[in-house]
Amino acid sequence: MDYEKVYQMDFAKIYHLLVGKAEKKGRTRQEVDEVIRWLTGYGQAELEEMLAKQLTYGDFFRNAPNPNENRKLIKGVVCGVRVEAIEEPLMREIRYLDKLVDELAKGKAMEKILRK
């Protein structure tokens, strides 16, 4: 897989796709934001700032201020690939977010999604 193509994608565009996926299943943008903040350590104001400027998806994760230690508890399959088996660290971070939004869209309780 060509990871570099994924890393160069526009973060704001991907964000809106993630929000759309969650909203189609009755979840909210605020819940998606909560999941992103939990995973990356960005505050809400920082997240809004990242959305307002031109930023790549890769840089969004590379610059994450405080990745949650419990993100390593995220397990399962996204796009046919086991998240915990992804060797490329940056791609694993990206897939963690995909998995969390999938769980959100499937109606899982926020406490379980955030591994509390």
Short mmCIF file of C-alpha atoms in Angstrom, two decimals:
data_model
loop_
_atom_site.label_atom_id
_atom_site.label_comp_id
_atom_site.label_asym_id
_atom_site.label_seq_id
_atom_site.Cartn_x
_atom_site.Cartn_y
_atom_site.Cartn_z
CA MET A 1 0.00 0.00 0.00
CA ASP A 2 1.21 3.51 -0.78
CA TYR A 3 0.98 5.11 2.65
CA GLU A 4 2.38 8.42 1.41
CA LYS A 5 -0.80 9.10 -0.59
CA VAL A 6 -2.84 8.73 2.58
CA TYR A 7 -0.44 10.90 4.58
CA GLN A 8 -0.73 13.70 1.99
CA MET A 9 -4.55 13.81 2.03
CA ASP A 10 -6.19 16.98 3.34
CA PHE A 11 -7.09 16.57 7.01
CA ALA A 12 -10.21 18.76 6.77
CA LYS A 13 -11.57 16.66 3.91
CA ILE A 14 -11.03 13.40 5.82
CA TYR A 15 -12.53 14.93 8.95
CA HIS A 16 -15.75 15.81 7.13
CA LEU A 17 -15.97 12.25 5.76
CA LEU A 18 -15.57 10.84 9.28
CA VAL A 19 -18.25 13.18 10.64
CA GLY A 20 -20.56 12.28 7.76
CA LYS A 21 -20.14 8.57 8.46
CA ALA A 22 -21.02 9.07 12.12
CA GLU A 23 -23.96 11.40 11.42
CA LYS A 24 -25.51 8.93 8.97
CA LYS A 25 -25.79 6.53 11.91
CA GLY A 26 -27.29 9.08 14.28
CA ARG A 27 -24.10 10.18 16.04
CA THR A 28 -22.85 13.77 16.25
CA ARG A 29 -19.90 15.89 15.19
CA GLN A 30 -19.29 16.57 18.89
CA GLU A 31 -18.86 12.85 19.49
CA VAL A 32 -16.39 12.57 16.61
CA ASP A 33 -14.49 15.54 18.05
CA GLU A 34 -14.42 13.87 21.47
CA VAL A 35 -12.96 10.71 19.95
CA ILE A 36 -10.31 12.71 18.06
CA ARG A 37 -9.38 14.72 21.17
CA TRP A 38 -9.13 11.53 23.23
CA LEU A 39 -6.90 9.83 20.66
CA THR A 40 -4.57 12.73 19.86
CA GLY A 41 -4.53 15.06 22.84
CA TYR A 42 -5.60 18.09 20.82
CA GLY A 43 -7.99 20.49 22.57
CA GLN A 44 -11.19 21.59 20.83
CA ALA A 45 -9.71 25.00 19.91
CA GLU A 46 -6.62 23.30 18.44
CA LEU A 47 -8.80 20.91 16.47
CA GLU A 48 -10.81 23.81 15.04
CA GLU A 49 -7.55 25.56 14.14
CA MET A 50 -6.28 22.44 12.34
CA LEU A 51 -9.51 22.29 10.33
CA ALA A 52 -9.20 25.94 9.31
CA LYS A 53 -5.72 25.66 7.85
CA GLN A 54 -4.21 23.57 5.08
CA LEU A 55 -2.89 20.49 6.88
CA THR A 56 -2.12 16.99 5.72
CA TYR A 57 -3.58 13.97 7.44
CA GLY A 58 -0.08 12.72 8.20
CA ASP A 59 0.97 16.02 9.79
CA PHE A 60 -2.19 16.08 11.90
CA PHE A 61 -1.07 12.83 13.53
CA ARG A 62 2.66 13.62 13.51
CA ASN A 63 1.96 16.82 15.47
CA ALA A 64 -0.51 15.28 17.93
CA PRO A 65 0.41 16.84 21.28
CA ASN A 66 -0.43 13.94 23.58
CA PRO A 67 -1.44 10.62 21.99
CA ASN A 68 -3.52 8.66 24.49
CA GLU A 69 -1.66 5.77 26.08
CA ASN A 70 -4.82 3.64 25.96
CA ARG A 71 -4.95 3.84 22.15
CA LYS A 72 -2.93 0.62 22.14
CA LEU A 73 -6.04 -1.10 23.53
CA ILE A 74 -7.81 -0.43 20.21
CA LYS A 75 -8.11 -3.74 18.41
CA GLY A 76 -10.11 -5.04 15.51
CA VAL A 77 -10.37 -4.91 11.74
CA VAL A 78 -10.59 -1.84 9.52
CA CYS A 79 -10.73 -2.27 5.76
CA GLY A 80 -9.85 -5.94 6.17
CA VAL A 81 -6.68 -5.24 8.16
CA ARG A 82 -6.13 -5.86 11.88
CA VAL A 83 -5.32 -2.48 13.43
CA GLU A 84 -2.94 -3.96 15.98
CA ALA A 85 -1.00 -5.74 13.21
CA ILE A 86 -0.15 -2.58 11.25
CA GLU A 87 3.61 -2.14 11.51
CA GLU A 88 3.90 1.39 10.10
CA PRO A 89 3.38 3.59 13.23
CA LEU A 90 1.78 6.57 11.47
CA MET A 91 -0.64 4.38 9.52
CA ARG A 92 -1.54 2.57 12.74
CA GLU A 93 -2.47 5.94 14.32
CA ILE A 94 -4.67 6.76 11.32
CA ARG A 95 -6.37 3.37 11.50
CA TYR A 96 -6.96 3.81 15.23
CA LEU A 97 -9.13 6.81 14.37
CA ASP A 98 -10.91 4.87 11.62
CA LYS A 99 -11.68 2.09 14.10
CA LEU A 100 -12.97 4.50 16.74
CA VAL A 101 -15.29 6.21 14.26
CA ASP A 102 -16.49 2.78 13.06
CA GLU A 103 -17.34 1.89 16.66
CA LEU A 104 -19.13 5.21 17.08
CA ALA A 105 -21.15 4.64 13.90
CA LYS A 106 -22.07 1.13 15.08
CA GLY A 107 -23.68 2.60 18.19
CA LYS A 108 -21.10 1.58 20.74
CA ALA A 109 -21.23 3.50 24.03
CA MET A 110 -18.72 6.35 24.31
CA GLU A 111 -17.25 4.89 27.54
CA LYS A 112 -16.33 1.71 25.67
CA ILE A 113 -15.03 3.57 22.60
CA LEU A 114 -12.73 5.65 24.80
CA ARG A 115 -11.53 2.55 26.62
CA LYS A 116 -12.56 3.86 30.07
#
